[in-house]
Short mmCIF file of C-alpha atoms in Angstrom, two decimals:
data_model
loop_
_atom_site.label_atom_id
_atom_site.label_comp_id
_atom_site.label_asym_id
_atom_site.label_seq_id
_atom_site.Cartn_x
_atom_site.Cartn_y
_atom_site.Cartn_z
CA MET A 1 41.05 -15.68 142.21
CA PRO A 2 39.66 -16.15 139.64
CA ILE A 3 38.97 -20.02 138.00
CA HIS A 4 41.78 -21.51 135.86
CA ASP A 5 41.23 -22.77 132.63
CA TRP A 6 42.69 -26.30 133.39
CA THR A 7 41.84 -27.89 129.46
CA ARG A 8 45.15 -27.13 129.96
CA VAL A 9 46.69 -29.07 131.32
CA ASP A 10 47.10 -32.32 131.37
CA ALA A 11 45.25 -34.54 134.67
CA GLY A 12 47.92 -35.10 136.59
CA LEU A 13 48.02 -31.39 137.42
CA PHE A 14 44.25 -31.29 138.14
CA HIS A 15 44.71 -33.89 139.97
CA ASP A 16 47.22 -32.44 142.09
CA PHE A 17 45.52 -29.09 142.58
CA HIS A 18 42.05 -30.98 143.45
CA GLN A 19 44.02 -32.60 146.32
CA GLY A 20 44.68 -29.82 148.46
CA TRP A 21 42.07 -28.07 147.68
CA ILE A 22 39.73 -30.35 149.35
CA SER A 23 41.38 -30.75 152.07
CA ALA A 24 41.38 -26.66 152.21
CA LEU A 25 38.00 -27.00 152.18
CA CYS A 26 37.61 -29.96 154.74
CA ASP A 27 40.23 -27.55 157.35
CA ALA A 28 37.21 -24.62 156.48
CA PHE A 29 34.68 -27.60 157.98
CA ASN A 30 36.45 -28.70 160.69
CA LEU A 31 37.66 -24.74 161.54
CA GLY A 32 34.37 -23.57 162.70
CA GLY A 33 31.89 -24.20 159.15
CA LEU A 34 29.76 -26.87 160.63
CA PRO A 35 28.00 -27.07 163.79
CA SER A 36 29.39 -28.66 166.74
CA ASN A 37 27.67 -32.17 166.07
CA TYR A 38 29.68 -31.93 162.02
CA PHE A 39 32.94 -33.19 161.35
CA ALA A 40 34.82 -33.52 158.28
CA LEU A 41 36.71 -36.31 157.04
CA ILE A 42 38.97 -37.22 154.14
CA GLU A 43 38.38 -40.62 152.87
CA LYS A 44 39.15 -42.00 149.96
CA PRO A 45 37.30 -44.73 148.54
CA ILE A 46 38.67 -48.54 147.36
CA LYS A 47 38.84 -49.44 143.56
CA ARG A 48 39.12 -44.75 143.42
CA ALA A 49 41.75 -42.75 142.34
CA VAL A 50 40.38 -39.14 143.26
CA GLU A 51 39.01 -38.77 146.95
CA ASP A 52 35.80 -38.07 148.40
CA PHE A 53 35.18 -35.43 151.24
CA LEU A 54 32.72 -36.24 153.67
CA ILE A 55 30.39 -34.74 156.45
CA LEU A 56 29.76 -36.62 159.67
CA SER A 57 27.41 -36.43 162.21
CA LEU A 58 28.17 -37.30 165.35
CA SER A 59 25.97 -40.62 167.00
CA PRO A 60 23.48 -39.41 169.54
CA ALA A 61 25.98 -40.78 172.67
CA VAL A 62 29.17 -38.64 171.40
CA GLU A 63 28.94 -35.13 173.10
CA ALA A 64 30.21 -32.44 170.89
CA ALA A 65 32.06 -29.25 171.77
CA ASP A 66 29.99 -26.20 172.19
CA ASN A 67 30.25 -23.56 168.56
CA ASP A 68 28.58 -20.61 167.22
CA THR A 69 28.12 -22.09 163.28
CA VAL A 70 24.27 -22.94 162.40
CA ALA A 71 22.96 -24.64 159.25
CA LEU A 72 20.80 -22.64 157.51
CA SER A 73 17.01 -22.70 156.64
CA ALA A 74 16.73 -22.88 153.19
CA ALA A 75 13.01 -21.52 152.79
CA VAL A 76 13.91 -18.41 154.82
CA ILE A 77 17.51 -17.76 153.23
CA PRO A 78 17.71 -19.70 150.16
CA PRO A 79 20.47 -20.42 148.38
CA ARG A 80 21.66 -18.07 145.41
CA THR A 81 22.40 -20.70 142.63
CA ARG A 82 20.18 -19.76 139.03
CA LEU A 83 18.26 -22.39 138.64
CA VAL A 84 16.47 -24.52 141.35
CA ARG A 85 15.09 -28.25 140.18
CA ARG A 86 12.21 -30.35 142.64
CA SER A 87 11.80 -33.73 142.02
CA GLU A 88 8.18 -34.76 143.79
CA SER A 89 8.33 -38.29 142.48
CA ALA A 90 11.14 -39.02 144.52
CA ILE A 91 8.75 -39.64 147.34
CA TYR A 92 6.93 -42.25 145.74
CA ALA A 93 10.17 -43.72 145.49
CA ASP A 94 11.24 -43.34 149.32
CA LYS A 95 8.39 -46.56 149.91
CA ALA A 96 11.08 -48.83 148.81
CA ASP A 97 13.46 -50.06 150.88
CA ARG A 98 17.30 -48.67 151.65
CA ILE A 99 20.68 -49.16 152.78
CA THR A 100 21.36 -46.28 155.14
CA VAL A 101 25.46 -45.22 154.89
CA ARG A 102 26.84 -45.33 157.64
CA HIS A 103 30.58 -45.21 159.31
CA ARG A 104 32.30 -45.85 161.90
CA HIS A 105 33.26 -42.12 163.01
CA GLY A 106 29.27 -41.60 162.66
CA ASP A 107 26.67 -40.99 160.44
CA ILE A 108 27.17 -39.61 156.45
CA VAL A 109 25.50 -36.55 155.80
CA ALA A 110 26.29 -35.28 152.38
CA VAL A 111 30.03 -36.30 150.00
CA ILE A 112 31.87 -33.00 147.99
CA GLU A 113 32.74 -34.66 144.78
CA ILE A 114 35.15 -32.04 142.41
CA VAL A 115 34.95 -33.58 139.24
CA SER A 116 38.56 -35.09 137.35
CA PRO A 117 39.05 -35.40 134.16
CA GLY A 118 38.90 -39.21 134.79
CA ASN A 119 35.47 -39.14 135.17
CA LYS A 120 34.68 -37.99 131.74
CA ALA A 121 37.38 -39.87 130.30
CA SER A 122 35.07 -42.82 128.73
CA ARG A 123 31.20 -43.54 128.74
CA ALA A 124 32.15 -45.95 131.81
CA GLU A 125 33.59 -43.61 134.08
CA LEU A 126 31.25 -41.15 133.44
CA ARG A 127 28.49 -44.06 134.15
CA ALA A 128 30.08 -45.17 137.62
CA PHE A 129 29.96 -41.21 138.25
CA VAL A 130 26.47 -40.77 137.33
CA GLU A 131 25.62 -44.74 139.40
CA LYS A 132 27.41 -43.17 142.37
CA THR A 133 26.23 -39.55 142.87
CA THR A 134 22.53 -40.07 142.47
CA ASP A 135 22.96 -43.25 145.48
CA LEU A 136 24.63 -41.31 147.54
CA ILE A 137 21.17 -38.90 146.86
CA ARG A 138 18.67 -41.56 147.14
CA GLN A 139 20.46 -43.25 150.74
CA LYS A 140 18.81 -39.92 151.42
CA VAL A 141 23.23 -38.47 151.49
CA HIS A 142 23.40 -34.40 150.42
CA LEU A 143 25.55 -33.99 147.79
CA LEU A 144 28.21 -31.03 146.11
CA VAL A 145 28.88 -31.54 142.81
CA ILE A 146 32.06 -28.91 141.36
CA ASP A 147 33.03 -29.21 137.78
CA LEU A 148 35.14 -27.15 136.38
CA PHE A 149 35.59 -29.17 133.09
CA PRO A 150 32.68 -28.18 130.09
CA PRO A 151 30.61 -29.98 128.97
CA GLY A 152 32.36 -32.62 125.94
CA PRO A 153 31.19 -36.02 124.36
CA ARG A 154 30.38 -37.81 126.62
CA ASP A 155 28.03 -35.05 128.45
CA PRO A 156 26.82 -32.64 125.92
CA TRP A 157 24.57 -31.23 128.16
CA ASP A 158 26.84 -30.79 131.90
CA ILE A 159 27.20 -33.32 134.70
CA HIS A 160 24.60 -32.15 136.38
CA LYS A 161 21.74 -32.84 133.35
CA ALA A 162 23.58 -36.72 133.54
CA ILE A 163 22.95 -36.91 137.14
CA TRP A 164 19.79 -34.99 137.54
CA ASP A 165 18.26 -37.27 134.71
CA GLU A 166 18.27 -39.89 137.17
CA PHE A 167 15.60 -38.73 138.47
CA GLU A 168 13.12 -36.02 136.68
CA ASP A 169 13.81 -35.33 132.51
CA GLU A 170 14.40 -32.01 131.80
CA ASP A 171 15.07 -29.38 129.74
CA PHE A 172 18.48 -27.53 130.85
CA GLU A 173 20.91 -26.23 129.13
CA LEU A 174 24.26 -23.59 130.53
CA PRO A 175 24.35 -20.14 129.42
CA PRO A 176 26.97 -20.52 126.34
CA ASP A 177 29.19 -17.88 128.71
CA LYS A 178 28.75 -20.00 131.72
CA PRO A 179 29.68 -23.13 130.70
CA LEU A 180 31.03 -25.29 133.95
CA VAL A 181 28.63 -26.45 136.94
CA LEU A 182 28.08 -26.32 140.35
CA ALA A 183 25.25 -28.12 142.18
CA ALA A 184 23.86 -28.28 145.49
CA TYR A 185 21.50 -31.29 145.72
CA ASP A 186 18.82 -31.66 149.33
CA ALA A 187 18.20 -36.00 149.52
CA GLY A 188 14.96 -34.81 150.78
CA PRO A 189 12.12 -36.73 150.98
CA GLU A 190 11.33 -33.76 148.06
CA GLN A 191 14.89 -34.51 145.85
CA ALA A 192 15.34 -30.75 145.14
CA ALA A 193 18.61 -29.47 142.45
CA TYR A 194 20.69 -26.07 143.30
CA VAL A 195 22.63 -25.51 140.12
CA ASP A 196 24.79 -22.46 138.85
CA SER A 197 27.07 -21.78 136.41
CA VAL A 198 30.03 -20.57 135.99
CA ALA A 199 33.37 -19.39 133.05
CA VAL A 200 37.04 -19.29 133.45
CA GLY A 201 38.16 -16.74 134.95
CA ASP A 202 34.61 -15.61 137.32
CA THR A 203 35.70 -15.97 140.86
CA LEU A 204 33.47 -19.10 142.13
CA PRO A 205 30.18 -18.28 144.00
CA GLU A 206 29.33 -20.22 147.71
CA MET A 207 27.26 -22.70 147.18
CA PRO A 208 24.81 -24.43 149.93
CA LEU A 209 25.90 -27.86 151.48
CA PHE A 210 23.03 -29.75 152.98
CA LEU A 211 23.28 -30.82 156.46
CA GLU A 212 19.94 -31.89 156.51
CA PRO A 213 16.75 -31.72 154.62
CA GLY A 214 16.20 -27.71 153.81
CA PHE A 215 19.05 -27.38 156.26
CA TYR A 216 22.17 -26.39 154.53
CA VAL A 217 26.29 -24.51 155.13
CA PRO A 218 27.35 -22.84 152.74
CA ALA A 219 30.69 -24.10 151.03
CA PRO A 220 33.49 -21.40 151.04
CA LEU A 221 35.04 -23.02 147.39
CA GLU A 222 35.84 -19.51 146.90
CA ALA A 223 38.12 -19.24 149.87
CA THR A 224 39.29 -22.59 150.32
CA TYR A 225 40.21 -22.55 145.73
CA GLN A 226 42.28 -19.89 146.36
CA THR A 227 44.60 -20.45 150.00
CA THR A 228 45.44 -24.01 147.42
CA TRP A 229 46.25 -22.02 144.68
CA ASN A 230 48.78 -19.78 146.91
CA ALA A 231 50.35 -23.37 147.19
CA PHE A 232 50.94 -24.55 143.63
CA PRO A 233 54.14 -24.81 142.86
CA VAL A 234 55.39 -21.22 140.98
CA VAL A 235 56.35 -23.29 138.08
CA LEU A 236 53.56 -24.69 137.11
CA LYS A 237 51.08 -21.69 137.42
CA GLY A 238 52.29 -20.55 134.93
CA LEU A 239 51.06 -23.12 132.52
CA LEU A 240 47.73 -21.40 133.76
CA GLU A 241 48.97 -18.09 133.93
CA GLY A 242 50.47 -17.42 130.25
CA PRO A 243 48.71 -16.49 127.03
CA GLY A 244 45.69 -17.64 126.90
CA SER A 245 44.12 -17.61 130.10
#
């Protein structure tokens, strides 16, 4: 299923699709996409309209059902992304005291964020998004960011650079013909970013979702995008599949 040009419709329509996509991803992970001691939940934080997608690990005292899914080692089977960036300086910063993110159903180990137009609607909104995502990484919560909107005046180099500049100030520029960015972050102790880029009309690649440092499961972005699109109202599909799509 090719990626659609979501800049052609208003933010409300993408928000509806976004909600369905989050739900489809959650179902895919809970139906065998995660090792048996992990599970996915959708959580709506206070004062924020867009859901977070959480991957949680059961507490040691809770017994999990068996399944065959195992996390892959990034050292043995490297994620197939265009770029890999590492932040060695984060090892020294890690010596500071930090708050561990916890959840009543288990420990939060990973979050998936699908960027919405609202995240880039103002400098304040973009800054809030960057601060939230970087705080998660610093708290050792792994992260996958999906941005199907091209860079704009508030993120001229893309959302990944805005996030990664908080750790390492590196030159980074998306290919002009691939302006949409997908970025997976291994939260460390040596923080690493696995970055890919796509364009409208492309299929979505599998991206790594890290569960532990150096270990990940593939996130089924393409399959769940297609599932969500199949359930999207036909009358609204025409807005994205007509001339100029």
